[in-house]
Coordinates of C-alpha atoms (C1' of nucleotides) in Angstrom, one line a residue:
Chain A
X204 CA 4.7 -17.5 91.9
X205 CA 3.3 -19.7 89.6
X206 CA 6.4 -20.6 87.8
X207 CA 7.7 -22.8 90.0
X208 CA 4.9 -25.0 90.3
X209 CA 4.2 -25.0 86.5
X210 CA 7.8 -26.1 85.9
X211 CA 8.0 -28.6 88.3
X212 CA 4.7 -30.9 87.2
X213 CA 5.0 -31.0 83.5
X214 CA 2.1 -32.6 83.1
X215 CA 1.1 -36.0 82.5
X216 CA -2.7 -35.8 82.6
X217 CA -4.2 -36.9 79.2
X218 CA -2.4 -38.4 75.5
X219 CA -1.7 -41.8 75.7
X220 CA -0.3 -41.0 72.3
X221 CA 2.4 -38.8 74.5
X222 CA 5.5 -41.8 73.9
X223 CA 4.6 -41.4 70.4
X224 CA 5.6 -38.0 69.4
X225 CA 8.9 -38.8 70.8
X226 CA 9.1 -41.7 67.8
X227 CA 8.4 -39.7 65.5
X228 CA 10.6 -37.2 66.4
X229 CA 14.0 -39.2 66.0
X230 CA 12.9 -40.9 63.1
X231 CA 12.5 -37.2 61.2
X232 CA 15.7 -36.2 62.7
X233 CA 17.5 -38.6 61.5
X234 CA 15.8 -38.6 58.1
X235 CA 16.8 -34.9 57.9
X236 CA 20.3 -35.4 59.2
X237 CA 20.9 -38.4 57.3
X238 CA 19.2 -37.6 54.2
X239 CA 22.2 -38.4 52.2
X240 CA 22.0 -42.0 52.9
X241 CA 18.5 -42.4 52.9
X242 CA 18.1 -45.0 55.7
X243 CA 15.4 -47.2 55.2
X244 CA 12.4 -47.9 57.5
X245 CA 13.9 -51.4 58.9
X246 CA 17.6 -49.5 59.8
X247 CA 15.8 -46.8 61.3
X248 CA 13.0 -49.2 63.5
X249 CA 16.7 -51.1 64.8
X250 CA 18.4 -47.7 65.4
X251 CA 15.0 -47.2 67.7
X252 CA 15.2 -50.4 69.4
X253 CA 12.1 -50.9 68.0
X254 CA 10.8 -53.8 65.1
X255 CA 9.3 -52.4 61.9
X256 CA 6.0 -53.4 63.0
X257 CA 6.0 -51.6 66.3
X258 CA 7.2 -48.8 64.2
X259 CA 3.9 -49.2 62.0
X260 CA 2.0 -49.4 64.6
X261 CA 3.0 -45.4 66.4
X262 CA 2.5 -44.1 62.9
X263 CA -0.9 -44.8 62.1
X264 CA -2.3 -44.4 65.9
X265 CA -0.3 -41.0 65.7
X266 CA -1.3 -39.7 62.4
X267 CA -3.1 -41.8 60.7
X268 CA -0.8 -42.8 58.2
X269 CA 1.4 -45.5 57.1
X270 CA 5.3 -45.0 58.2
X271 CA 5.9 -44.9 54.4
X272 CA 3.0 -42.3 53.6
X273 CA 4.5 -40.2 56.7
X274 CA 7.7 -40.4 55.4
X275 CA 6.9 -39.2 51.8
X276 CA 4.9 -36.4 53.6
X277 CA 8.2 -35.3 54.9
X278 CA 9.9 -34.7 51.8
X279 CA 10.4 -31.3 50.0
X280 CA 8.3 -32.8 46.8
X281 CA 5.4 -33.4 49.2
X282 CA 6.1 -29.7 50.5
X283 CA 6.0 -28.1 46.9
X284 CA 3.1 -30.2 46.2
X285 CA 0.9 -28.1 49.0
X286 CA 2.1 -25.2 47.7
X287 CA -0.2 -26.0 44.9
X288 CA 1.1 -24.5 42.1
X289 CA -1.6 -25.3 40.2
X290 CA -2.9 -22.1 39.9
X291 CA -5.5 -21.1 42.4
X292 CA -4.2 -17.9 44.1
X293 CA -5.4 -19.4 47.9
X294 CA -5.2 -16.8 49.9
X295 CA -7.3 -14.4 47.9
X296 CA -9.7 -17.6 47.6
X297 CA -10.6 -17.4 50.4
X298 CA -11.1 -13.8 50.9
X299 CA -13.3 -14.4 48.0
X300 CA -15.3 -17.0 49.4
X301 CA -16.1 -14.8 52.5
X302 CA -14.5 -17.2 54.6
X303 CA -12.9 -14.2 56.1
X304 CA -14.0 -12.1 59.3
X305 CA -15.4 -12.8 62.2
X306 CA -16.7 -16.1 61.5
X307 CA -15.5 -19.1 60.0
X308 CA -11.6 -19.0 59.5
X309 CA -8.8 -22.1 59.3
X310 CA -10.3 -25.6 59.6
X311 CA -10.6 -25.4 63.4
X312 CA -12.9 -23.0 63.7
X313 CA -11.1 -19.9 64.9
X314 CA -12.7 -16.5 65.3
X315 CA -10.2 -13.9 65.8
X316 CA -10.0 -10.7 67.5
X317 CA -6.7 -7.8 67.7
X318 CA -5.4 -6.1 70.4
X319 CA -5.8 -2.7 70.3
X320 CA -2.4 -0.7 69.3
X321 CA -2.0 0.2 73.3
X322 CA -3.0 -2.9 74.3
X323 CA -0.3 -3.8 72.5
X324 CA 2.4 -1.1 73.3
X325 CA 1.8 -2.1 77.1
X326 CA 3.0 -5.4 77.5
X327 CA 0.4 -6.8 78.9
X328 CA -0.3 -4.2 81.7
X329 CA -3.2 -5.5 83.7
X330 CA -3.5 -8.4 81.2
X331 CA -4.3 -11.8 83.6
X332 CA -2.9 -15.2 80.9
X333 CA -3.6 -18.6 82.8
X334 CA -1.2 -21.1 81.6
X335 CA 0.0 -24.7 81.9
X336 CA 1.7 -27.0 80.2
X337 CA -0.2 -30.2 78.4
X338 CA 1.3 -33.1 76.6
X339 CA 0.2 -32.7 72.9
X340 CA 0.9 -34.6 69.6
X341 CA 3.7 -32.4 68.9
X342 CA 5.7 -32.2 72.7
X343 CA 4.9 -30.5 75.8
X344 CA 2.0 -27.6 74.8
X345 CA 2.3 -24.3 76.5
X346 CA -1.3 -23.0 76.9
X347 CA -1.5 -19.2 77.6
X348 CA -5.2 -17.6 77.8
X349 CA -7.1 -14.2 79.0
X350 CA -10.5 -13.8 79.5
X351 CA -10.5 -12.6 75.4
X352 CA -9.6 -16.1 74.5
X353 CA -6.5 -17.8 73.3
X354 CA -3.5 -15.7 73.6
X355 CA -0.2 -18.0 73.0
X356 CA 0.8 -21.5 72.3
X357 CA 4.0 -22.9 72.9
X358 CA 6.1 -26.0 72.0
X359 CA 8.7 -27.9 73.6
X360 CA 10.2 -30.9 74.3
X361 CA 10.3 -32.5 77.6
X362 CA 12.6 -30.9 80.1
X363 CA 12.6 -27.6 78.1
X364 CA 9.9 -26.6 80.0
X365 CA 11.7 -23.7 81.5
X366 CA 12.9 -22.0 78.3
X367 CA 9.9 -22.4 76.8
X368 CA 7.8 -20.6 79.8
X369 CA 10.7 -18.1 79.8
X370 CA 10.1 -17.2 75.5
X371 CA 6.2 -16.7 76.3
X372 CA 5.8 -15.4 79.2
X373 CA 8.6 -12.6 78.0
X374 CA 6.1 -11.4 75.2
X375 CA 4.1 -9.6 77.3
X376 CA 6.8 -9.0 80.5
X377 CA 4.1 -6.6 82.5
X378 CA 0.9 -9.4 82.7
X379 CA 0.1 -10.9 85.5
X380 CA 0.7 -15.3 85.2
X381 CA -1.6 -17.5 86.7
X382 CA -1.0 -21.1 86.4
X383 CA -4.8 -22.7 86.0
X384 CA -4.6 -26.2 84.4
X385 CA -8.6 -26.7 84.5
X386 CA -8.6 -23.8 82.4
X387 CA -5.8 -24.4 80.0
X388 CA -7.3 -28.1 79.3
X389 CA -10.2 -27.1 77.6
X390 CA -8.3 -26.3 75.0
X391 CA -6.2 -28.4 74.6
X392 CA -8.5 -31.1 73.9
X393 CA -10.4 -29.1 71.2
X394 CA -7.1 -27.9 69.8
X395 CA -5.3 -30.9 69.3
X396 CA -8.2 -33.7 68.2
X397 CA -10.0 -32.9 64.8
X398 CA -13.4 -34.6 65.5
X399 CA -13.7 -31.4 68.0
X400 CA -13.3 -28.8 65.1
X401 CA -16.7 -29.5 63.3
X402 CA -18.0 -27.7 66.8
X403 CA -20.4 -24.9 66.2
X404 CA -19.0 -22.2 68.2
X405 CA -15.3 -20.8 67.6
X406 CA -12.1 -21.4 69.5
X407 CA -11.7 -17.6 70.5
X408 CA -8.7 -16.5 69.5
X409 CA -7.0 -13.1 70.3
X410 CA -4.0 -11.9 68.5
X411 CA -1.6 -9.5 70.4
X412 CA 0.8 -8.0 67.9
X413 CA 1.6 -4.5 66.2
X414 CA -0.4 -3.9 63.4
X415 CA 1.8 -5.5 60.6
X416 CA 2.1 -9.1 63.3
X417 CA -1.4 -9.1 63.3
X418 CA -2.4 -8.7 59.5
X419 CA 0.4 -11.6 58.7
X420 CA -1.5 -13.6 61.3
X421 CA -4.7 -13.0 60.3
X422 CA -3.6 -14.4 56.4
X423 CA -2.5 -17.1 58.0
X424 CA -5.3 -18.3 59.5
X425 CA -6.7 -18.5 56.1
X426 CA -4.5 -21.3 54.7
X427 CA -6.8 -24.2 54.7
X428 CA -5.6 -27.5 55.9
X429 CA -3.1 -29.2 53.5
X430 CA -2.1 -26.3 51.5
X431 CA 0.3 -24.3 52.0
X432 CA 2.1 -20.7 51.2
X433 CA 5.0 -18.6 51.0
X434 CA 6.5 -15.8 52.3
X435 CA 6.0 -13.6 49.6
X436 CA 2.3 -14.4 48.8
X437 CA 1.1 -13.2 52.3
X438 CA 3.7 -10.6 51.7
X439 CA 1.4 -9.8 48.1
X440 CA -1.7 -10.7 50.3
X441 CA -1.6 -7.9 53.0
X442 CA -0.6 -5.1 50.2
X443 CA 2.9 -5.3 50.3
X444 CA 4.5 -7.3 48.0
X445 CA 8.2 -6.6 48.8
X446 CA 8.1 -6.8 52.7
X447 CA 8.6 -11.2 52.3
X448 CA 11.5 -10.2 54.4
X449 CA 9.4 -8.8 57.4
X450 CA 6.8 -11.4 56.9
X451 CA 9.1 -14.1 57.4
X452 CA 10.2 -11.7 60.8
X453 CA 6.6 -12.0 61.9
X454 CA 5.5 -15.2 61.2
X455 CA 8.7 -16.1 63.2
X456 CA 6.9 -14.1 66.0
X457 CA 3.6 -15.9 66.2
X458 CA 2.4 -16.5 69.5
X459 CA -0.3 -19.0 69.0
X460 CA 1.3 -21.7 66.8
X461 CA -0.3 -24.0 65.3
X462 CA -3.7 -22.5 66.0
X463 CA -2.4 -19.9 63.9
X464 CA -0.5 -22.2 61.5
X465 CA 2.7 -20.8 60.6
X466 CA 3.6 -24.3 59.7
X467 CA 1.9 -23.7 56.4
X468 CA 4.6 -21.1 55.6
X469 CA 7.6 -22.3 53.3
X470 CA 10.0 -20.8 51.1
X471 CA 9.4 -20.1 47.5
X472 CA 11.3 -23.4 46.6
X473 CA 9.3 -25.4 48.8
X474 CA 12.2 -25.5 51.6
X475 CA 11.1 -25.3 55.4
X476 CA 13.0 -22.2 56.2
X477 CA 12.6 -21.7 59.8
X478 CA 10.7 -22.4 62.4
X479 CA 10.4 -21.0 66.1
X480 CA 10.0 -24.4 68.1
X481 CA 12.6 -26.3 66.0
X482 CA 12.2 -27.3 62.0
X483 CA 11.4 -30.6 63.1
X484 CA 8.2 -29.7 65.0
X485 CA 7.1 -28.1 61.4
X486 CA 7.5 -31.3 59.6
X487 CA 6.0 -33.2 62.3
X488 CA 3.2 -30.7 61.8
X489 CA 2.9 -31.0 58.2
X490 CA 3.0 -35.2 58.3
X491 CA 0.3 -34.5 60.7
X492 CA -2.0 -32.7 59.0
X493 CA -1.1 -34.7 56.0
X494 CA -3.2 -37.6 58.0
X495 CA -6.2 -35.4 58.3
X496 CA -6.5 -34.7 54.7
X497 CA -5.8 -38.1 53.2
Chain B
dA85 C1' 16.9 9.2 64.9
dC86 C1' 19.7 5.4 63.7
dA87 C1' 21.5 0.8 63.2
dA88 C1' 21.2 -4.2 63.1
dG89 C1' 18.9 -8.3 62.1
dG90 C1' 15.4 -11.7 60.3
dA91 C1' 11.6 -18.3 59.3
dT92 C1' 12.9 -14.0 51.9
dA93 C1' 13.8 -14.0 47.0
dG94 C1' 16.1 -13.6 42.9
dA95 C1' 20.2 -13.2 40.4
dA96 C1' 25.0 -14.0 39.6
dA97 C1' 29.3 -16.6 39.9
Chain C
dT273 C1' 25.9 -24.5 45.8
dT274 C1' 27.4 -20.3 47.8
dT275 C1' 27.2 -15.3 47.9
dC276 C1' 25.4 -10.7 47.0
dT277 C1' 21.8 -7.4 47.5
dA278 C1' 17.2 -5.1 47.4
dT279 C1' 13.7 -4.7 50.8
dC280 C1' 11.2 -3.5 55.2
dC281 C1' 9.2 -4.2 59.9
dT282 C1' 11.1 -4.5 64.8
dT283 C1' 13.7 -3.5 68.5
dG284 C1' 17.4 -1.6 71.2
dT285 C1' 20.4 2.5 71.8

DNA sequence: ACAAGGATAGAAA
DNA sequence: TTTCTATCCTTGT
């Protein structure tokens, strides 16, 4: 099987920016763990090993901000702040704006399409998904497509590999894996680096989900870059403005994240609730994409 | 059918 | 801050 083989070479192909993430990583965990003490950038760069400057340096090649600007981007005010409470009701925005359908949807480019309802009930029965794993800005990137498009997108960190394979590939327990790198690198490269989203024709994208999954995912896709939502406006978005509770239960379940940016869903207050590849991913995520806008 | 459990939200203590 | 509860889609029995 495939398995084995995609386990055992974890990639090292591309990302020269693939020490970075790794930076980043500890210096949000230990903002979040320590937040009480509120280390400051010079304590944190010795607790790395590494000088301030060095520090200064991974930040802005990694997300093109300053290690202070990342670290405000971090913070629950900065979180609240994209929830734009300004007014502007986003989601129905850009429904309005007819940025909706087939064409034009998210700021990379994604054109979606849903399993049918017995596509869905079976698995993955006589569904082919090539996959492999890719170093990305936010860890080790499990890539999972059929010949529809984009089916799943993982996250882990380096030696979770396993686990990782184990949560996607169990999602649709009947398909049949292939690993196919060549494939699997295309997109990564358009996923991950934003000059390649201005391209004119989508990333194909194909949702596989019951019918509620797939309309939570689809009102995801239409949170713009650096905005964000909550639960319960999708929840008022898709018609049912009590169900937050499920909503929450299937963004959890989103195969493709990222593409699909369930990182752009936060609790009413603000708070980063949950997250399927660890809450640190999301903020990592959301510093990210707060480089892209600023 | 039924029961349990979530990446919720709002209210109460 | 913690706890209680109304709500509702999924999934496992």
């Amino acid at each position: 099987m495939s398995l084995a083989s995609s386990l055992q070479n974890p990639t090292t192909d591309i990302t020269p920016e693939g020490d970075d993430y790794e930076t980043v990583r500890r210096v949000i965990e230990m903002l979040t763990l320590d937040y009480r003490e509120q280390p400051a950038l010079e304590t944190i760069a010795v607790r790395l090993g590494q000088s301030p400057t060095q520090l200064q340096k991974t930040f802005t090649r990694w997300a093109g901000l300053s290690p202070k600007a990342f670290l405000q981007a971090v913070t629950l005010d900065h979180a609240k702040r994209l929830l734009g409470n300004e007014g502007l009701p986003l989601l129905e925005t850009a429904l309005e704006l007819g940025l909706s359908g087939p064409g034009r949807l998210h700021d990379l480019f994604v054109s979606h399409e849903a399993m049918s309802p017995g596509e869905w009930k079976a698995k993955g029965a006589g569904l082919t998904i090539r996959h492999a794993f890719h170093p990305s800005p936010f860890g080790q990137a499990l890539v999972m497509i059929t010949d529809r498009g984009l089916a799943g997108l993982g996250f882990c960190d380096p030696g979770e590999e396993p686990a990782c394979y184990a949560d996607m590939a169990g999602r649709w327990p009947l398909a049949h894996f292939v690993e196919d790198r060549a494939t699997t690198e295309i997109y990564v490269k358009r996923i991950f680096d934003p000059n390649a989203w201005q391209a004119e024709q989508p990333l194909r994208v194909v949702l596989i989900g019951s019918d509620f999954q797939v309309r939570v995912w689809q009102s995801l896709l239409q949170i713009p870059l650096g905005r964000a939502v909550t639960y319960s406006d999708i929840a008022q978005n898709i018609g049912q403005p009590t169900a937050s509770r499920a909503v929450g239960a299937a963004v959890g379940r989103n195969p493709i994240s990222f593409v699909v940016p369930c990182h752009r869903a936060l609790g009413k207050s603000g708070a980063l609730t949950g997250y399927h590849w660890g809450l640190t991913r999301k903020r990592a995520m959301l510093g990210w994409e707060a480089g892209c806008v600023g």
